[in-house]
mmCIF file of C-alpha atoms and ligand atoms in Angstrom:
data_model
loop_
_atom_site.group_PDB
_atom_site.id
_atom_site.type_symbol
_atom_site.label_atom_id
_atom_site.label_comp_id
_atom_site.label_asym_id
_atom_site.label_seq_id
_atom_site.Cartn_x
_atom_site.Cartn_y
_atom_site.Cartn_z
ATOM 1 C CA MET A 21 16.759 -9.257 10.924
ATOM 2 C CA ILE A 22 14.470 -8.002 8.369
ATOM 3 C CA LEU A 23 14.991 -4.082 8.104
ATOM 4 C CA VAL A 24 11.302 -3.017 7.207
ATOM 5 C CA VAL A 25 11.069 0.752 5.549
ATOM 6 C CA GLY A 26 8.252 3.202 5.887
ATOM 7 C CA GLY A 27 7.171 0.931 8.878
ATOM 8 C CA ALA A 28 4.850 3.852 10.587
ATOM 9 C CA GLY A 29 2.890 3.788 7.821
ATOM 10 C CA TYR A 30 -0.500 2.765 7.257
ATOM 11 C CA ILE A 31 0.248 -0.935 5.441
ATOM 12 C CA GLY A 32 3.982 -1.193 6.586
ATOM 13 C CA SER A 33 2.707 -1.169 10.468
ATOM 14 C CA HIS A 34 0.516 -3.766 9.948
ATOM 15 C CA LEU A 35 2.735 -5.751 7.957
ATOM 16 C CA VAL A 36 5.072 -4.643 11.414
ATOM 17 C CA LYS A 37 2.758 -6.821 13.904
ATOM 18 C CA GLU A 38 2.452 -9.619 11.464
ATOM 19 C CA LEU A 39 6.095 -10.238 10.853
ATOM 20 C CA VAL A 40 7.037 -9.058 14.553
ATOM 21 C CA GLU A 41 5.284 -13.020 15.413
ATOM 22 C CA LYS A 42 8.404 -14.270 12.892
ATOM 23 C CA GLU A 43 11.726 -12.523 12.652
ATOM 24 C CA GLU A 44 13.892 -9.554 14.486
ATOM 25 C CA VAL A 45 12.093 -6.473 13.422
ATOM 26 C CA VAL A 46 14.186 -2.778 12.303
ATOM 27 C CA VAL A 47 11.423 -0.409 11.177
ATOM 28 C CA LEU A 48 12.907 3.266 9.414
ATOM 29 C CA ASP A 49 10.672 6.213 9.026
ATOM 30 C CA ASN A 50 11.450 9.616 8.674
ATOM 31 C CA LEU A 51 7.952 10.539 10.380
ATOM 32 C CA SER A 52 6.811 12.331 7.531
ATOM 33 C CA THR A 53 3.179 10.847 7.164
ATOM 34 C CA GLY A 54 4.073 7.908 9.638
ATOM 35 C CA HIS A 55 3.449 7.769 12.966
ATOM 36 C CA ARG A 56 5.260 6.388 15.989
ATOM 37 C CA GLU A 57 2.809 4.820 17.754
ATOM 38 C CA SER A 58 1.733 2.738 15.369
ATOM 39 C CA VAL A 59 5.306 0.465 15.687
ATOM 40 C CA ASP A 60 4.674 -2.734 16.980
ATOM 41 C CA SER A 61 6.787 -2.365 20.294
ATOM 42 C CA ARG A 62 8.772 -5.540 19.774
ATOM 43 C CA ALA A 63 10.417 -3.985 16.810
ATOM 44 C CA ILE A 64 13.742 -1.595 17.126
ATOM 45 C CA PHE A 65 12.732 1.972 15.820
ATOM 46 C CA VAL A 66 15.151 4.464 14.039
ATOM 47 C CA LYS A 67 14.065 8.168 13.422
ATOM 48 C CA GLY A 68 15.425 8.773 10.295
ATOM 49 C CA ASP A 69 15.308 8.808 5.661
ATOM 50 C CA LEU A 70 15.279 6.188 3.825
ATOM 51 C CA GLY A 71 17.324 8.825 0.970
ATOM 52 C CA ASN A 72 19.595 10.027 3.947
ATOM 53 C CA GLU A 73 23.443 7.341 3.492
ATOM 54 C CA GLU A 74 25.164 8.684 6.654
ATOM 55 C CA ASP A 75 21.217 6.646 8.711
ATOM 56 C CA LEU A 76 21.300 3.907 6.415
ATOM 57 C CA ASP A 77 24.946 2.898 6.584
ATOM 58 C CA MET A 78 24.428 3.241 10.247
ATOM 59 C CA ILE A 79 21.206 0.489 10.308
ATOM 60 C CA PHE A 80 23.267 -1.905 7.973
ATOM 61 C CA LYS A 81 25.884 -1.590 10.418
ATOM 62 C CA SER A 82 24.531 -2.559 12.945
ATOM 63 C CA TYR A 83 22.031 -4.569 12.800
ATOM 64 C CA PRO A 84 22.453 -8.449 10.551
ATOM 65 C CA ILE A 85 19.627 -7.210 7.963
ATOM 66 C CA LYS A 86 18.692 -10.260 5.565
ATOM 67 C CA ALA A 87 16.419 -8.618 3.743
ATOM 68 C CA VAL A 88 14.874 -5.208 2.829
ATOM 69 C CA MET A 89 11.039 -4.143 2.725
ATOM 70 C CA HIS A 90 9.894 -1.200 0.937
ATOM 71 C CA PHE A 91 6.888 0.848 2.012
ATOM 72 C CA ALA A 92 8.127 4.466 2.361
ATOM 73 C CA ALA A 93 7.026 6.733 -1.017
ATOM 74 C CA ASN A 94 4.434 9.847 -1.011
ATOM 75 C CA SER A 95 1.276 8.031 -2.516
ATOM 76 C CA LEU A 96 -1.274 10.864 -3.626
ATOM 77 C CA VAL A 97 -2.093 10.721 -7.408
ATOM 78 C CA GLY A 98 -3.281 14.591 -7.128
ATOM 79 C CA GLU A 99 -0.413 16.057 -5.624
ATOM 80 C CA SER A 100 2.371 13.713 -8.156
ATOM 81 C CA VAL A 101 0.617 15.740 -10.773
ATOM 82 C CA THR A 102 0.828 19.198 -8.895
ATOM 83 C CA ASP A 103 4.275 18.182 -7.252
ATOM 84 C CA PRO A 104 6.140 15.881 -9.695
ATOM 85 C CA LEU A 105 9.416 16.996 -8.257
ATOM 86 C CA LYS A 106 8.208 15.744 -4.274
ATOM 87 C CA TYR A 107 7.590 12.170 -6.062
ATOM 88 C CA TYR A 108 10.687 11.385 -8.374
ATOM 89 C CA GLU A 109 12.556 12.501 -5.272
ATOM 90 C CA ASN A 110 11.112 10.860 -2.545
ATOM 91 C CA ASN A 111 10.018 7.677 -4.256
ATOM 92 C CA VAL A 112 12.318 6.772 -7.475
ATOM 93 C CA ALA A 113 15.694 9.358 -6.171
ATOM 94 C CA ALA A 114 15.762 7.897 -2.465
ATOM 95 C CA THR A 115 15.177 4.171 -3.105
ATOM 96 C CA LEU A 116 17.927 4.565 -5.068
ATOM 97 C CA THR A 117 20.108 5.316 -1.952
ATOM 98 C CA LEU A 118 18.421 2.475 -0.218
ATOM 99 C CA LEU A 119 19.256 0.199 -3.253
ATOM 100 C CA LYS A 120 22.962 1.462 -3.666
ATOM 101 C CA VAL A 121 23.475 0.750 0.489
ATOM 102 C CA MET A 122 22.178 -2.622 -0.147
ATOM 103 C CA THR A 123 24.231 -3.255 -2.560
ATOM 104 C CA LYS A 124 27.474 -1.985 -0.482
ATOM 105 C CA PHE A 125 26.364 -4.562 2.093
ATOM 106 C CA LYS A 126 25.489 -7.035 -0.070
ATOM 107 C CA VAL A 127 22.159 -7.344 0.982
ATOM 108 C CA LYS A 128 20.141 -8.894 -1.384
ATOM 109 C CA ASN A 129 16.638 -9.951 -0.482
ATOM 110 C CA PHE A 130 14.420 -6.286 -1.178
ATOM 111 C CA ILE A 131 10.505 -6.131 -1.211
ATOM 112 C CA PHE A 132 8.574 -3.517 -2.996
ATOM 113 C CA SER A 133 5.309 -1.833 -2.160
ATOM 114 C CA SER A 134 3.856 -1.136 -6.146
ATOM 115 C CA THR A 135 0.271 -0.292 -6.866
ATOM 116 C CA ALA A 136 -2.085 -0.624 -9.623
ATOM 117 C CA ALA A 137 -1.334 2.814 -11.105
ATOM 118 C CA ALA A 138 1.516 1.339 -12.886
ATOM 119 C CA TYR A 139 -0.995 -0.665 -15.452
ATOM 120 C CA GLY A 140 -2.862 3.495 -16.252
ATOM 121 C CA ILE A 141 -6.523 2.930 -17.610
ATOM 122 C CA PRO A 142 -6.309 -0.584 -18.483
ATOM 123 C CA THR A 143 -8.450 -2.189 -21.663
ATOM 124 C CA VAL A 144 -9.314 -5.504 -20.100
ATOM 125 C CA GLU A 145 -11.764 -6.107 -17.180
ATOM 126 C CA MET A 146 -9.153 -8.097 -14.737
ATOM 127 C CA ILE A 147 -5.922 -6.979 -14.564
ATOM 128 C CA ASP A 148 -3.187 -9.362 -14.828
ATOM 129 C CA GLU A 149 0.764 -9.162 -14.796
ATOM 130 C CA THR A 150 0.415 -9.664 -18.209
ATOM 131 C CA THR A 151 -1.494 -5.827 -18.579
ATOM 132 C CA PRO A 152 0.669 -3.694 -20.571
ATOM 133 C CA THR A 153 2.094 -0.719 -17.650
ATOM 134 C CA ALA A 154 1.256 3.158 -19.243
ATOM 135 C CA PRO A 155 0.736 5.177 -16.051
ATOM 136 C CA ILE A 156 -0.952 8.209 -16.390
ATOM 137 C CA ASN A 157 0.697 10.632 -13.490
ATOM 138 C CA PRO A 158 3.865 11.174 -11.948
ATOM 139 C CA TYR A 159 3.347 8.978 -9.094
ATOM 140 C CA GLY A 160 2.426 5.913 -11.487
ATOM 141 C CA HIS A 161 5.754 6.640 -13.687
ATOM 142 C CA SER A 162 7.419 6.705 -9.566
ATOM 143 C CA LYS A 163 6.712 3.345 -8.895
ATOM 144 C CA LEU A 164 7.423 1.456 -12.367
ATOM 145 C CA MET A 165 10.471 3.363 -12.176
ATOM 146 C CA VAL A 166 12.022 1.242 -8.898
ATOM 147 C CA GLU A 167 10.306 -2.258 -10.518
ATOM 148 C CA GLN A 168 12.332 -1.205 -14.220
ATOM 149 C CA ILE A 169 15.552 -0.492 -11.658
ATOM 150 C CA LEU A 170 14.928 -3.589 -9.453
ATOM 151 C CA ALA A 171 15.045 -5.375 -13.284
ATOM 152 C CA ASP A 172 18.118 -3.947 -14.047
ATOM 153 C CA PHE A 173 19.594 -4.726 -10.595
ATOM 154 C CA SER A 174 19.015 -8.096 -10.326
ATOM 155 C CA LYS A 175 20.743 -8.985 -13.588
ATOM 156 C CA ALA A 176 23.589 -6.539 -12.962
ATOM 157 C CA TYR A 177 24.337 -7.199 -9.249
ATOM 158 C CA GLY A 178 21.873 -10.798 -8.459
ATOM 159 C CA LEU A 179 19.717 -9.002 -6.579
ATOM 160 C CA HIS A 180 15.794 -10.756 -5.194
ATOM 161 C CA TYR A 181 13.356 -8.879 -5.710
ATOM 162 C CA VAL A 182 9.231 -9.496 -5.244
ATOM 163 C CA VAL A 183 6.830 -6.193 -6.646
ATOM 164 C CA LEU A 184 4.061 -6.158 -5.403
ATOM 165 C CA ARG A 185 1.756 -4.214 -6.967
ATOM 166 C CA TYR A 186 -1.438 -2.803 -4.337
ATOM 167 C CA PHE A 187 -5.292 -2.450 -5.181
ATOM 168 C CA ASN A 188 -6.794 -0.525 -3.364
ATOM 169 C CA ALA A 189 -6.168 -0.973 0.902
ATOM 170 C CA ALA A 190 -8.055 -0.346 3.411
ATOM 171 C CA GLY A 191 -9.468 -1.475 6.794
ATOM 172 C CA ALA A 192 -7.692 -2.025 9.916
ATOM 173 C CA HIS A 193 -5.874 -4.392 12.557
ATOM 174 C CA GLU A 194 -8.888 -6.547 14.256
ATOM 175 C CA SER A 195 -7.987 -5.707 17.402
ATOM 176 C CA GLY A 196 -8.522 -1.809 16.484
ATOM 177 C CA VAL A 197 -5.085 -0.254 17.807
ATOM 178 C CA ILE A 198 -3.761 0.509 14.727
ATOM 179 C CA GLY A 199 -5.214 2.057 11.523
ATOM 180 C CA GLU A 200 -5.589 4.485 8.310
ATOM 181 C CA SER A 201 -4.782 8.039 9.583
ATOM 182 C CA HIS A 202 -4.047 9.840 6.685
ATOM 183 C CA ASP A 203 -3.785 14.316 6.996
ATOM 184 C CA PRO A 204 -5.589 15.083 4.777
ATOM 185 C CA GLU A 205 -7.305 11.694 4.320
ATOM 186 C CA THR A 206 -8.395 11.057 0.804
ATOM 187 C CA HIS A 207 -9.146 7.801 0.857
ATOM 188 C CA LEU A 208 -12.771 6.422 0.164
ATOM 189 C CA ILE A 209 -13.878 3.953 3.217
ATOM 190 C CA PRO A 210 -11.831 6.703 6.133
ATOM 191 C CA ILE A 211 -14.161 9.536 4.233
ATOM 192 C CA ILE A 212 -17.658 7.486 4.231
ATOM 193 C CA LEU A 213 -16.736 6.606 7.743
ATOM 194 C CA GLN A 214 -15.785 9.951 9.095
ATOM 195 C CA GLN A 215 -19.237 11.268 7.405
ATOM 196 C CA LEU A 216 -21.245 8.613 8.962
ATOM 197 C CA LEU A 217 -19.089 9.534 12.649
ATOM 198 C CA GLY A 218 -20.491 12.978 11.997
ATOM 199 C CA GLN A 219 -16.725 14.689 11.556
ATOM 200 C CA ARG A 220 -17.245 16.055 8.034
ATOM 201 C CA GLU A 221 -20.690 17.031 7.005
ATOM 202 C CA LYS A 222 -20.785 15.412 3.468
ATOM 203 C CA ILE A 223 -18.962 12.620 1.243
ATOM 204 C CA SER A 224 -18.529 13.567 -2.426
ATOM 205 C CA VAL A 225 -18.650 11.276 -5.089
ATOM 206 C CA PHE A 226 -16.758 12.565 -7.693
ATOM 207 C CA GLY A 227 -17.798 10.852 -10.862
ATOM 208 C CA SER A 228 -21.024 9.066 -11.683
ATOM 209 C CA ASP A 229 -21.475 9.182 -15.459
ATOM 210 C CA TYR A 230 -18.631 6.393 -15.963
ATOM 211 C CA ASP A 231 -19.149 4.084 -18.094
ATOM 212 C CA THR A 232 -20.041 1.145 -15.235
ATOM 213 C CA LYS A 233 -23.345 -0.446 -13.788
ATOM 214 C CA ASP A 234 -24.085 2.923 -12.025
ATOM 215 C CA GLY A 235 -22.060 5.166 -13.009
ATOM 216 C CA THR A 236 -19.370 5.485 -10.311
ATOM 217 C CA CYS A 237 -15.735 4.391 -10.522
ATOM 218 C CA ILE A 238 -15.363 0.572 -9.511
ATOM 219 C CA ARG A 239 -12.362 -0.528 -7.278
ATOM 220 C CA ASP A 240 -10.430 -3.347 -6.281
ATOM 221 C CA TYR A 241 -10.441 -3.541 -1.791
ATOM 222 C CA ILE A 242 -8.094 -5.416 -0.542
ATOM 223 C CA HIS A 243 -7.727 -5.588 4.048
ATOM 224 C CA VAL A 244 -4.613 -4.460 4.682
ATOM 225 C CA THR A 245 -3.948 -7.683 7.276
ATOM 226 C CA ASP A 246 -4.066 -10.039 3.628
ATOM 227 C CA LEU A 247 -1.900 -7.430 2.354
ATOM 228 C CA ALA A 248 0.447 -8.094 5.000
ATOM 229 C CA ALA A 249 0.224 -11.764 4.721
ATOM 230 C CA ALA A 250 1.082 -11.722 1.312
ATOM 231 C CA HIS A 251 4.460 -10.278 1.906
ATOM 232 C CA ILE A 252 5.321 -12.013 4.437
ATOM 233 C CA LEU A 253 4.662 -14.971 1.980
ATOM 234 C CA ALA A 254 6.592 -13.657 -0.297
ATOM 235 C CA LEU A 255 9.512 -12.566 2.311
ATOM 236 C CA GLU A 256 9.901 -16.766 2.772
ATOM 237 C CA ALA A 257 10.011 -17.189 -1.004
ATOM 238 C CA LEU A 258 12.707 -15.351 -1.056
ATOM 239 C CA LEU A 259 14.515 -16.308 1.436
ATOM 240 C CA GLU A 260 14.264 -19.831 0.842
ATOM 241 C CA GLY A 261 15.738 -18.514 -2.310
ATOM 242 C CA LYS A 262 12.475 -20.104 -4.339
ATOM 243 C CA LYS A 263 11.661 -16.584 -6.283
ATOM 244 C CA THR A 264 14.750 -14.291 -7.595
ATOM 245 C CA ALA A 265 12.934 -11.457 -9.253
ATOM 246 C CA GLU A 266 8.711 -11.558 -9.448
ATOM 247 C CA VAL A 267 5.954 -8.654 -10.049
ATOM 248 C CA TYR A 268 2.794 -10.383 -8.358
ATOM 249 C CA ASN A 269 -1.006 -7.999 -8.619
ATOM 250 C CA LEU A 270 -2.767 -8.059 -4.612
ATOM 251 C CA GLY A 271 -5.859 -7.655 -4.765
ATOM 252 C CA ASN A 272 -9.634 -9.355 -4.276
ATOM 253 C CA GLY A 273 -11.362 -10.151 -7.765
ATOM 254 C CA LEU A 274 -13.877 -8.028 -6.889
ATOM 255 C CA GLY A 275 -14.806 -4.884 -8.089
ATOM 256 C CA PHE A 276 -17.342 -2.372 -5.926
ATOM 257 C CA SER A 277 -18.252 0.999 -7.166
ATOM 258 C CA VAL A 278 -18.034 3.768 -4.847
ATOM 259 C CA LYS A 279 -22.244 3.757 -4.109
ATOM 260 C CA GLU A 280 -21.742 0.325 -3.319
ATOM 261 C CA VAL A 281 -18.850 1.379 -0.841
ATOM 262 C CA ILE A 282 -21.379 3.094 0.606
ATOM 263 C CA GLU A 283 -24.111 1.159 0.890
ATOM 264 C CA THR A 284 -21.963 -1.122 2.877
ATOM 265 C CA CYS A 285 -20.729 1.249 5.336
ATOM 266 C CA GLU A 286 -24.656 1.942 5.761
ATOM 267 C CA LYS A 287 -25.327 -1.592 6.212
ATOM 268 C CA VAL A 288 -22.458 -2.180 8.575
ATOM 269 C CA THR A 289 -23.040 1.263 10.454
ATOM 270 C CA GLY A 290 -26.636 1.465 10.878
ATOM 271 C CA LYS A 291 -26.507 5.143 10.046
ATOM 272 C CA GLN A 292 -27.586 7.300 6.523
ATOM 273 C CA ALA A 293 -24.727 8.829 4.811
ATOM 274 C CA ASN A 294 -25.225 12.647 2.953
ATOM 275 C CA VAL A 295 -24.038 11.887 -0.293
ATOM 276 C CA GLU A 296 -23.596 14.499 -2.883
ATOM 277 C CA MET A 297 -22.564 13.749 -6.927
ATOM 278 C CA ALA A 298 -20.107 15.879 -7.717
ATOM 279 C CA ASP A 299 -17.998 16.075 -10.665
ATOM 280 C CA ARG A 300 -14.546 13.710 -12.339
ATOM 281 C CA ARG A 301 -11.640 13.826 -10.319
ATOM 282 C CA ALA A 302 -8.271 13.995 -13.009
ATOM 283 C CA GLY A 303 -6.630 10.297 -13.074
ATOM 284 C CA ASP A 304 -9.209 8.117 -12.090
ATOM 285 C CA PRO A 305 -9.701 5.180 -13.905
ATOM 286 C CA ALA A 306 -13.434 4.042 -14.365
ATOM 287 C CA ARG A 307 -12.859 0.332 -13.206
ATOM 288 C CA LEU A 308 -9.469 -1.518 -11.348
ATOM 289 C CA VAL A 309 -9.590 -4.662 -10.986
ATOM 290 C CA ALA A 310 -7.265 -7.175 -9.705
ATOM 291 C CA SER A 311 -6.702 -10.812 -10.771
ATOM 292 C CA SER A 312 -4.759 -12.373 -8.359
ATOM 293 C CA ALA A 313 -4.076 -15.507 -9.715
ATOM 294 C CA LYS A 314 -0.276 -15.503 -9.821
ATOM 295 C CA ILE A 315 0.651 -14.861 -6.558
ATOM 296 C CA ASP A 316 -2.248 -17.572 -5.691
ATOM 297 C CA SER A 317 -0.950 -20.638 -7.837
ATOM 298 C CA GLU A 318 3.155 -19.415 -7.001
ATOM 299 C CA LEU A 319 2.642 -18.535 -3.892
ATOM 300 C CA GLY A 320 -0.629 -20.003 -2.265
ATOM 301 C CA TRP A 321 -1.850 -16.372 -1.504
ATOM 302 C CA LYS A 322 -5.537 -15.434 -1.386
ATOM 303 C CA ALA A 323 -7.354 -12.272 0.423
ATOM 304 C CA GLN A 324 -9.530 -13.762 2.926
ATOM 305 C CA ARG A 325 -11.286 -10.993 4.094
ATOM 306 C CA ASN A 326 -14.360 -9.813 1.716
ATOM 307 C CA LEU A 327 -15.993 -5.982 2.091
ATOM 308 C CA GLU A 328 -17.873 -6.038 4.531
ATOM 309 C CA LYS A 329 -14.882 -7.258 6.842
ATOM 310 C CA ILE A 330 -12.956 -4.725 5.341
ATOM 311 C CA ILE A 331 -15.061 -2.113 7.093
ATOM 312 C CA VAL A 332 -16.329 -3.394 10.060
ATOM 313 C CA ASP A 333 -12.241 -3.031 11.132
ATOM 314 C CA ALA A 334 -12.132 0.329 9.597
ATOM 315 C CA TRP A 335 -15.751 1.012 11.588
ATOM 316 C CA ASN A 336 -14.248 -0.513 14.918
ATOM 317 C CA TRP A 337 -10.979 1.987 14.136
ATOM 318 C CA HIS A 338 -12.440 4.751 13.297
ATOM 319 C CA GLN A 339 -14.796 5.438 16.355
ATOM 320 C CA ASN A 340 -12.061 4.915 18.085
ATOM 321 C CA GLN A 341 -9.253 6.132 16.423
ATOM 322 C CA ARG A 342 -5.926 6.189 18.630
ATOM 323 C CA TYR A 343 -3.737 8.502 16.433
HETATM 324 N N1 LIG B 420 -13.878 8.956 -3.961
HETATM 325 C C1 LIG B 420 -15.023 9.872 -3.938
HETATM 326 N N2 LIG B 420 -15.087 10.762 -3.433
HETATM 327 C C2 LIG B 420 -13.740 10.257 -1.759
HETATM 328 C C3 LIG B 420 -12.889 10.089 -1.843
HETATM 329 C C4 LIG B 420 -12.657 9.215 -3.242
HETATM 330 O O1 LIG B 420 -15.895 9.337 -4.909
HETATM 331 O O2 LIG B 420 -14.215 11.537 -1.362
HETATM 332 C C5 LIG B 420 -13.854 7.667 -4.909
HETATM 333 C C6 LIG B 420 -12.645 7.975 -6.095
HETATM 334 O O3 LIG B 420 -12.766 8.676 -7.496
HETATM 335 C C7 LIG B 420 -12.326 5.953 -6.751
HETATM 336 C C8 LIG B 420 -12.831 5.716 -5.531
HETATM 337 O O4 LIG B 420 -13.092 6.516 -4.231
HETATM 338 O O5 LIG B 420 -13.560 6.176 -7.644
HETATM 339 C C9 LIG B 420 -11.501 5.388 -4.636
HETATM 340 O O6 LIG B 420 -10.467 6.449 -4.556
HETATM 341 P P1 LIG B 420 -9.748 6.466 -3.271
HETATM 342 O O7 LIG B 420 -8.909 7.703 -3.001
HETATM 343 O O8 LIG B 420 -9.944 5.930 -2.080
HETATM 344 O O9 LIG B 420 -8.261 5.370 -3.889
HETATM 345 P P2 LIG B 420 -7.610 5.131 -4.926
HETATM 346 O O10 LIG B 420 -8.687 4.518 -6.272
HETATM 347 O O11 LIG B 420 -7.122 6.902 -5.669
HETATM 348 O O12 LIG B 420 -6.675 4.757 -5.293
#
């Protein structure tokens, strides 16, 4: 049985939908940002907190957990700057409680959602796992601190782990049954699609004077279903004992500017966006593009879905958003 912490969140719920095809799944989520409706009905759902030792004890006593996949975190860069306590408490301290209880129950396998924010402002075109980590905000620091804790737990207690550093997760399940739903929404693709649906007046482009081809920021957008597939491969590698302590980037290896994303959304939907140029947003690096060559060569993972497919699936979801 696999415990998915944060399985009612955006990425967690997409992973659960794939994982229930292969394994028995328990989801733990406090529903602070997640949605109960997004959890596949084949998974057992427990409402509780990963920072609460009693909730965790109950789960590890009740179910034969062989691995934990940990998605539960706060993930807004701007908020982490104004409220670092929330980020260190929820992302670091609560994760430490989870790892403590795992150690107590001798559960050895762990998959951790990390982030491109671990790299800060990189000086290379393509970021690989040897690129130095240097976060520039508390969110990135909180994730990197957990990565360090995992490395230390691995050496001291024999914990086996895989860290997955996501670039820009986007898109929705092809069925349209689950998708991205944040309140407030801050991410580019949902904001564009909401504007195209008439739910917002305009789209603000945060900065048009970056040193990039069209002056807007470049990001590496990765379909949430491709992310889910990478987690399943990482889990199999852990359970088969092929990997014991690894870090992988997850991206498409392609960079798209904010303007290009808006243009692709217009093309997919056949609608015209209302766009304004605005000031830069604090903490935004000009370009973040991943090399995912390591996970390709070691686990055979490649992103299968391009930007257009991401937007087709997101559009399908946003037109009939269920939660
Ligand atoms: N962005 C933008 N307008 C928005 C939201 C985002 O111009 O309303 C830009 C943002 O500055 C960044 C890119 O779109 O360059 C992706 O931002 P998002 O918040 O989706 O993801 P992040 O890269 O911050 O994880």
